[in-house]
mmCIF file of C-alpha atoms in Angstrom:
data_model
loop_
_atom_site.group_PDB
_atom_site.id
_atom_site.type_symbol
_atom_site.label_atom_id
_atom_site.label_comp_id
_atom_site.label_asym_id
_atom_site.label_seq_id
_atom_site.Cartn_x
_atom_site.Cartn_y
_atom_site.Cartn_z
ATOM 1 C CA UNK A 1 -91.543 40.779 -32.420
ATOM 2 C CA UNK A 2 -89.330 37.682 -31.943
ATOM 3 C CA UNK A 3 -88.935 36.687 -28.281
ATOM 4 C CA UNK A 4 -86.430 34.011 -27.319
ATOM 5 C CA UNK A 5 -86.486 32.267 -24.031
ATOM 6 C CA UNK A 6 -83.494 30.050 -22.924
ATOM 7 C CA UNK A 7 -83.282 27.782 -20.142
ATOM 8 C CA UNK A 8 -81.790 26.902 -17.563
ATOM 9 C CA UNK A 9 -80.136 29.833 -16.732
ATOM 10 C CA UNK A 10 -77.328 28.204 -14.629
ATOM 11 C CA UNK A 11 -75.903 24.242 -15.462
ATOM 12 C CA UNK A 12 -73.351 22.678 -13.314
ATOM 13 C CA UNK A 13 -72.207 18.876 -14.217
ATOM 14 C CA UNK A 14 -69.216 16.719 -13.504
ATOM 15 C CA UNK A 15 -66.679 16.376 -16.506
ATOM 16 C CA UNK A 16 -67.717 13.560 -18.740
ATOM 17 C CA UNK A 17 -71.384 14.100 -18.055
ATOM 18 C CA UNK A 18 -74.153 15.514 -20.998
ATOM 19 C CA UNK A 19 -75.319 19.396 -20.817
ATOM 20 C CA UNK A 20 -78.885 20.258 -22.331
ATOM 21 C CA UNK A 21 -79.871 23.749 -23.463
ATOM 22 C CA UNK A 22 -83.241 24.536 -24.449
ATOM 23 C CA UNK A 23 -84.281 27.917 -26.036
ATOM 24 C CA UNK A 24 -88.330 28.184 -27.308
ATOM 25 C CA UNK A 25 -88.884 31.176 -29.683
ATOM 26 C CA UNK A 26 -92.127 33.077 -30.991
ATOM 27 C CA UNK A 27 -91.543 34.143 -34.591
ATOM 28 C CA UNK A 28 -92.674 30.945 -36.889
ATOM 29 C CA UNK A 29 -91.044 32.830 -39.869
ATOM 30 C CA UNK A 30 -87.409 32.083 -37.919
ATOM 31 C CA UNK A 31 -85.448 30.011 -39.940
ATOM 32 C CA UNK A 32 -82.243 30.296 -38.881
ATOM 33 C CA UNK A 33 -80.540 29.576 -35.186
ATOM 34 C CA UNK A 34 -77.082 29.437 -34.159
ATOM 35 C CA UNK A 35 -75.500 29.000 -30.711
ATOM 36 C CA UNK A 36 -72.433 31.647 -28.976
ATOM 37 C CA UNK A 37 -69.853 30.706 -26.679
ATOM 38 C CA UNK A 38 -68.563 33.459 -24.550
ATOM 39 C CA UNK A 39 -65.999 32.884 -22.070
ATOM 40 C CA UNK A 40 -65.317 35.425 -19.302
ATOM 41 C CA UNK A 41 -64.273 38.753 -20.548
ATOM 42 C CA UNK A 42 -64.479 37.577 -24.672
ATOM 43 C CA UNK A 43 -66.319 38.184 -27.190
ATOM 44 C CA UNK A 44 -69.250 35.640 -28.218
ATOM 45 C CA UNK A 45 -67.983 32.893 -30.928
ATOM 46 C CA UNK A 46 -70.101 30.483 -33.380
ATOM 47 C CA UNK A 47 -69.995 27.583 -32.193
ATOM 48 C CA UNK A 48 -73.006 25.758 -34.028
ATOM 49 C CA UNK A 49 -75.826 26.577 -35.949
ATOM 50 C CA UNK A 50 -79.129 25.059 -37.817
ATOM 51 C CA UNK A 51 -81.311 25.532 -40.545
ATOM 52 C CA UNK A 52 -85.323 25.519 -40.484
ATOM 53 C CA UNK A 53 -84.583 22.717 -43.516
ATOM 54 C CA UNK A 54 -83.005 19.960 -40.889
ATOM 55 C CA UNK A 55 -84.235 18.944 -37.623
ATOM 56 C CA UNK A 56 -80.401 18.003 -36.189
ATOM 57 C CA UNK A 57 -77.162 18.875 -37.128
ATOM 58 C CA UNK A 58 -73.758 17.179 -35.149
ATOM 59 C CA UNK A 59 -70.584 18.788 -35.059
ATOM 60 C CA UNK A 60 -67.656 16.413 -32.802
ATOM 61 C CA UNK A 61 -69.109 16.787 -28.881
ATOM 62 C CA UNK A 62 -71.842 19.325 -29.795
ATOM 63 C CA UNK A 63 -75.658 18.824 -31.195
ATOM 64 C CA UNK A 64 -78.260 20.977 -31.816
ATOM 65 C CA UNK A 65 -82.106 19.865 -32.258
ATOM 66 C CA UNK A 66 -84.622 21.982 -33.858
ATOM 67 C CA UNK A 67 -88.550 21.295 -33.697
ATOM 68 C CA UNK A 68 -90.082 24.067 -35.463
ATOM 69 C CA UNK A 69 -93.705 22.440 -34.930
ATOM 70 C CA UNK A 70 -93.138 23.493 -31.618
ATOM 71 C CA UNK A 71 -90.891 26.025 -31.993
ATOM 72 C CA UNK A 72 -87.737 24.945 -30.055
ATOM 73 C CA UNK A 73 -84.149 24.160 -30.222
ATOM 74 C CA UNK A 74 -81.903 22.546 -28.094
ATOM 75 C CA UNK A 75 -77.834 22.599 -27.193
ATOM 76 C CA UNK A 76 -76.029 19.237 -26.326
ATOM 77 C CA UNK A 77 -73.011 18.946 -25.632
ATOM 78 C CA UNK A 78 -71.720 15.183 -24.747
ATOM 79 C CA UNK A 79 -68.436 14.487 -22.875
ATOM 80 C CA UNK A 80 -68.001 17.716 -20.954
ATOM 81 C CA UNK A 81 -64.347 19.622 -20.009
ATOM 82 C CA UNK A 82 -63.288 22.138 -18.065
ATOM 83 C CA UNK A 83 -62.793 24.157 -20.916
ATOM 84 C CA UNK A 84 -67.038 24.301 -22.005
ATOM 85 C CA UNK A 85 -67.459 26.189 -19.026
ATOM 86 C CA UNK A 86 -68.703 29.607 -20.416
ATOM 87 C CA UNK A 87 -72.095 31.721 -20.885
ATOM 88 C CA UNK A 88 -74.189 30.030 -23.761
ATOM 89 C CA UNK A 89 -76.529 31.578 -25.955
ATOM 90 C CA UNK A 90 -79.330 30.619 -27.877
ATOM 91 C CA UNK A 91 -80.719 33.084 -31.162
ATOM 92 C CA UNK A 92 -83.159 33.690 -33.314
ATOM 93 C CA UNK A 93 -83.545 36.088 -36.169
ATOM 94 C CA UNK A 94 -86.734 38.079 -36.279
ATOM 95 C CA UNK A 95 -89.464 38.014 -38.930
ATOM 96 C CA UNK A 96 -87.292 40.428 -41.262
ATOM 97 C CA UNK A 97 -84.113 38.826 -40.966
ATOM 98 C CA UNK A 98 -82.745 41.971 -39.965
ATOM 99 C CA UNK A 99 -82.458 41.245 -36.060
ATOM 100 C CA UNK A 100 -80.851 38.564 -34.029
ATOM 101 C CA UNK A 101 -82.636 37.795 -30.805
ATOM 102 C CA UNK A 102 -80.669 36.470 -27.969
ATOM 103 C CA UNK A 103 -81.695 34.889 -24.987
ATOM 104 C CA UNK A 104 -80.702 34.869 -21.857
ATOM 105 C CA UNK A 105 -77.776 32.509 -21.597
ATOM 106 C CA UNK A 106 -76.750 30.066 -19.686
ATOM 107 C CA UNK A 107 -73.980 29.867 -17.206
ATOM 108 C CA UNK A 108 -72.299 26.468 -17.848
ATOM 109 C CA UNK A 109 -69.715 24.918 -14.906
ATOM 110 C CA UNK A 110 -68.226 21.952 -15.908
ATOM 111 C CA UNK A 111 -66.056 20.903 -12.582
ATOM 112 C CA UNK A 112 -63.448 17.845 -12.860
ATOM 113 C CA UNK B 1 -57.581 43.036 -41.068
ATOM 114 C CA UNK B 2 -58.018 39.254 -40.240
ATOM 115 C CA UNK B 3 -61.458 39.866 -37.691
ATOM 116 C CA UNK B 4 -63.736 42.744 -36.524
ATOM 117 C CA UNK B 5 -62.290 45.755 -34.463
ATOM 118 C CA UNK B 6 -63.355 48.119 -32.592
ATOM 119 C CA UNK B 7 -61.928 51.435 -30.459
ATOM 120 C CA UNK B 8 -61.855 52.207 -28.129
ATOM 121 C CA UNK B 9 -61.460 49.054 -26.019
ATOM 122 C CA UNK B 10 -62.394 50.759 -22.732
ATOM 123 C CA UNK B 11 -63.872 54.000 -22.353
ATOM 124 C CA UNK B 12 -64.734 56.307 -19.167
ATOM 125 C CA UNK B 13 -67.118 59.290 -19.543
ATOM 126 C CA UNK B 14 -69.192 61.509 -17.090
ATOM 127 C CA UNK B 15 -72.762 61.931 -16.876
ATOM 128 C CA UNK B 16 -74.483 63.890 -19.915
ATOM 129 C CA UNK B 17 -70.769 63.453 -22.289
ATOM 130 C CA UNK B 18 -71.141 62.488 -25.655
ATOM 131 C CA UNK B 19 -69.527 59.418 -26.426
ATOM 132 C CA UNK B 20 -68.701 57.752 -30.308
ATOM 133 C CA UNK B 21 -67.766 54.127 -30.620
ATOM 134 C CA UNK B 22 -66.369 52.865 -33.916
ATOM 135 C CA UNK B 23 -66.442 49.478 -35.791
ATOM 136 C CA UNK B 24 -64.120 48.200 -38.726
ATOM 137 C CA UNK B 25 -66.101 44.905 -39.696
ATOM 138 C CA UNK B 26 -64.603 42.633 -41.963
ATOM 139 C CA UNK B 27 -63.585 43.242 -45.424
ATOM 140 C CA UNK B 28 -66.130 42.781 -47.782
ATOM 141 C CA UNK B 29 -69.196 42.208 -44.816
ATOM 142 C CA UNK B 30 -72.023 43.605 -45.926
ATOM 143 C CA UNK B 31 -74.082 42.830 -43.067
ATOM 144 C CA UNK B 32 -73.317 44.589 -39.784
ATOM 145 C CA UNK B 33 -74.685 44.549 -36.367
ATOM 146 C CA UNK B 34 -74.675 46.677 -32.984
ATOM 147 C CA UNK B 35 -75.298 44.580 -29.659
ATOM 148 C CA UNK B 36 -74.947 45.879 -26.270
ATOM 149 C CA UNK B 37 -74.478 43.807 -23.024
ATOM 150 C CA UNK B 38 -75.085 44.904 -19.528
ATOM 151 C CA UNK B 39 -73.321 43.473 -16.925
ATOM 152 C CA UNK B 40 -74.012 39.101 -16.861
ATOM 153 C CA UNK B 41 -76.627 39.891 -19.011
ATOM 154 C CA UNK B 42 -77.402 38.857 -22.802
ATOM 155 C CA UNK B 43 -76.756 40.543 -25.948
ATOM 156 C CA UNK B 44 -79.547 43.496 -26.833
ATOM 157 C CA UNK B 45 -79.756 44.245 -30.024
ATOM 158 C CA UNK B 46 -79.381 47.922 -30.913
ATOM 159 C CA UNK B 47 -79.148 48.261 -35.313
ATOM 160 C CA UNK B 48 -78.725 46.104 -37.694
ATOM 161 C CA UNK B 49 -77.278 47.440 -41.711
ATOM 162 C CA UNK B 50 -77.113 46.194 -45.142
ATOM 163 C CA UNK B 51 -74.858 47.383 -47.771
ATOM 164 C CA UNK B 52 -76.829 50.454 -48.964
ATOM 165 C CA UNK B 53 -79.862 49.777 -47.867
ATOM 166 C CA UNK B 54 -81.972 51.457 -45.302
ATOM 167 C CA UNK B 55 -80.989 50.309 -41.409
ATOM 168 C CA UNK B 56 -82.987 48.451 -38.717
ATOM 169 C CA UNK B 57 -82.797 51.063 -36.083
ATOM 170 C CA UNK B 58 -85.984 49.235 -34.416
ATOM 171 C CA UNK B 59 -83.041 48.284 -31.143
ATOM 172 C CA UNK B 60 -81.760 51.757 -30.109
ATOM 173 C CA UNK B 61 -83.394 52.190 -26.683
ATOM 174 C CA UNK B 62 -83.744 55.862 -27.115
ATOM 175 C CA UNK B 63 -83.284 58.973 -29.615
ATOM 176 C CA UNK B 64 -79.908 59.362 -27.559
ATOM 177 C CA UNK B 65 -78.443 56.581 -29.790
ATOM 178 C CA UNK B 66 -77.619 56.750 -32.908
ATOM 179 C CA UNK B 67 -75.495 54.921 -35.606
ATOM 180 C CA UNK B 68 -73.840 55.748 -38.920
ATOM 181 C CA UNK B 69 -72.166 53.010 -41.541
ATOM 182 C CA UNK B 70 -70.834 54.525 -44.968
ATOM 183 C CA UNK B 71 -71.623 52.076 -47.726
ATOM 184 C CA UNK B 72 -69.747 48.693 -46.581
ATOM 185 C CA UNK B 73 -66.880 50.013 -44.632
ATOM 186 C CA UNK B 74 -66.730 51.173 -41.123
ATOM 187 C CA UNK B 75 -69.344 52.525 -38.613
ATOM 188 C CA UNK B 76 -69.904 54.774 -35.474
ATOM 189 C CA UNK B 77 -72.279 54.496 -32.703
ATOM 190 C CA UNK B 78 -72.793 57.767 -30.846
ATOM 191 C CA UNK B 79 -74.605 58.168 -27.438
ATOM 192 C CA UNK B 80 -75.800 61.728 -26.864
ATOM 193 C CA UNK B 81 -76.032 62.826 -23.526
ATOM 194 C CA UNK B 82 -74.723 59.473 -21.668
ATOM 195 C CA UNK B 83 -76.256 58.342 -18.728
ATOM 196 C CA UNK B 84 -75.456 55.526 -15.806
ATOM 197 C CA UNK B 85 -77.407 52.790 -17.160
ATOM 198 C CA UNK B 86 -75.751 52.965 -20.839
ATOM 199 C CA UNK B 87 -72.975 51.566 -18.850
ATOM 200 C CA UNK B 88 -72.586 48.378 -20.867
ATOM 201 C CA UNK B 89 -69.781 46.465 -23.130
ATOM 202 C CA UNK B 90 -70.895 47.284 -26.910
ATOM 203 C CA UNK B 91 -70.981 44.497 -29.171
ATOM 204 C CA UNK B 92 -70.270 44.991 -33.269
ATOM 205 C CA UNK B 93 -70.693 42.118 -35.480
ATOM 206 C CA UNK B 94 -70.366 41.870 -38.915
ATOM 207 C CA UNK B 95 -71.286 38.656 -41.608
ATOM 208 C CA UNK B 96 -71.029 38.047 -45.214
ATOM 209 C CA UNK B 97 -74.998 38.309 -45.846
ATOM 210 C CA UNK B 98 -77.987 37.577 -43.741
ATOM 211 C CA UNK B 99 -78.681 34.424 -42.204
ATOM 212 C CA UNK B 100 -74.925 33.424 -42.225
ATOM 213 C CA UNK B 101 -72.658 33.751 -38.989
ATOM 214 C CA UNK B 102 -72.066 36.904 -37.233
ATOM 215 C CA UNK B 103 -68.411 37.468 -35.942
ATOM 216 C CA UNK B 104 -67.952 39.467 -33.072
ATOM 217 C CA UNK B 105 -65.848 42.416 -32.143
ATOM 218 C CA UNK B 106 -63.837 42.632 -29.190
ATOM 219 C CA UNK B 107 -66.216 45.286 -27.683
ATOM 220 C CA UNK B 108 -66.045 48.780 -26.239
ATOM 221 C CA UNK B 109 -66.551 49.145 -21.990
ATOM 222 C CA UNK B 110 -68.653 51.813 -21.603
ATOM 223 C CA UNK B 111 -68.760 53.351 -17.867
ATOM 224 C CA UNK B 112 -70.467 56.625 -17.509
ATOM 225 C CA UNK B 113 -69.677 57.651 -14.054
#
């Protein structure tokens, strides 16, 4: 089944600096990945996604890069604030498209 | 409503209770998901249903789990039997079709003491 590893686990930078996410997943049938933001205590929220059809995708501060030759995708978020700091997560459906795999997350500090 | 809801918001059970957790997903969602999350841990998928088609039960971690959705409205997820380490928050998400974003509940807190 799908397996989705994210990395790194934990990301501290200074405000104003980048933050890189990288996930790698195993299903090549995947075609769709979106990113959650969950802040302490709330539920997960959208807060980008991608297509297997497009390789990047921009949305304000936030990016998202997908290889699918070599079956990764990547978070950036440019300009950081106090208020990115959250648990990220990377996904992947499985081969059926019934099943969203999450990894890990990572724990993002953004300190000012 | 405007978003996904679920009840209760907290619940506390003992060892070997029966518990049921309930969903309202969005109106007109076909697609809708069960998640649960263990303490600073990631989301673990648990079922997955569309409309009136069969459901991807391939997630539920035992036969103690079990879920229910009636055509596009509502669902329950019943524990049997509860033990410690189903002590988690559970997760329902719902989305217009596959493929397309999933919105999130607020979640249930499980503790089974």
């Amino acid at each position: 089944g799908e397996n989705v590893e994210q990395h790194p686990s934990t990301l501290s930078v200074q405000e104003g600096d980048s933050a890189v996410i990288k996930c790698t997943y195993s299903d090549s049938a995947s075609n769709y990945f979106p990113w959650y933001k969950q802040e302490l205590g709330k539920r997960p929220q959208l807060i980008i996604d991608i297509r297997s059809n497009v390789g990047e995708k921009k949305d304000q501060r936030i990016a998202v890069t997908l290889n699918k030759t070599a079956k990764h995708f990547s978070l950036h978020i440019t300009e950081t604030q106090p208020e990115d700091s959250a648990v990220y997560f990377c996904a992947a459906y499985n081969q059926a498209g019934t099943a969203l795999i999450f990894g890990k997350g990572t724990t993002l500090s953004v300190s000012s | 409503g405007a978003g996904v809801s679920q009840s209760p918001s907290n619940k506390v059970t003992e060892k070997g209770k029966d518990v049921e957790l309930r969903c309202d997903p969005i109106s007109g969602h076909t697609a809708l998901y069960w998640y649960r999350q263990r303490l600073g841990q990631g989301l673990e998928f648990l079922i997955y249903f569309q409309g009136n088609s069969a459901p991807d039960k391939s997630g539920l971690p035992s036969d103690r789990f079990s879920a229910e959705r009636t055509g596009e409205s509502v669902s329950t997820l019943t524990i049997q039997r509860t033990q410690q380490e189903d002590s988690a928050v559970y997760l329902c998400a719902s989305s217009s079709s596959r493929y397309n974003e999933q919105f999130f509940g607020p979640g249930t807190r499980l503790t089974v003491l």
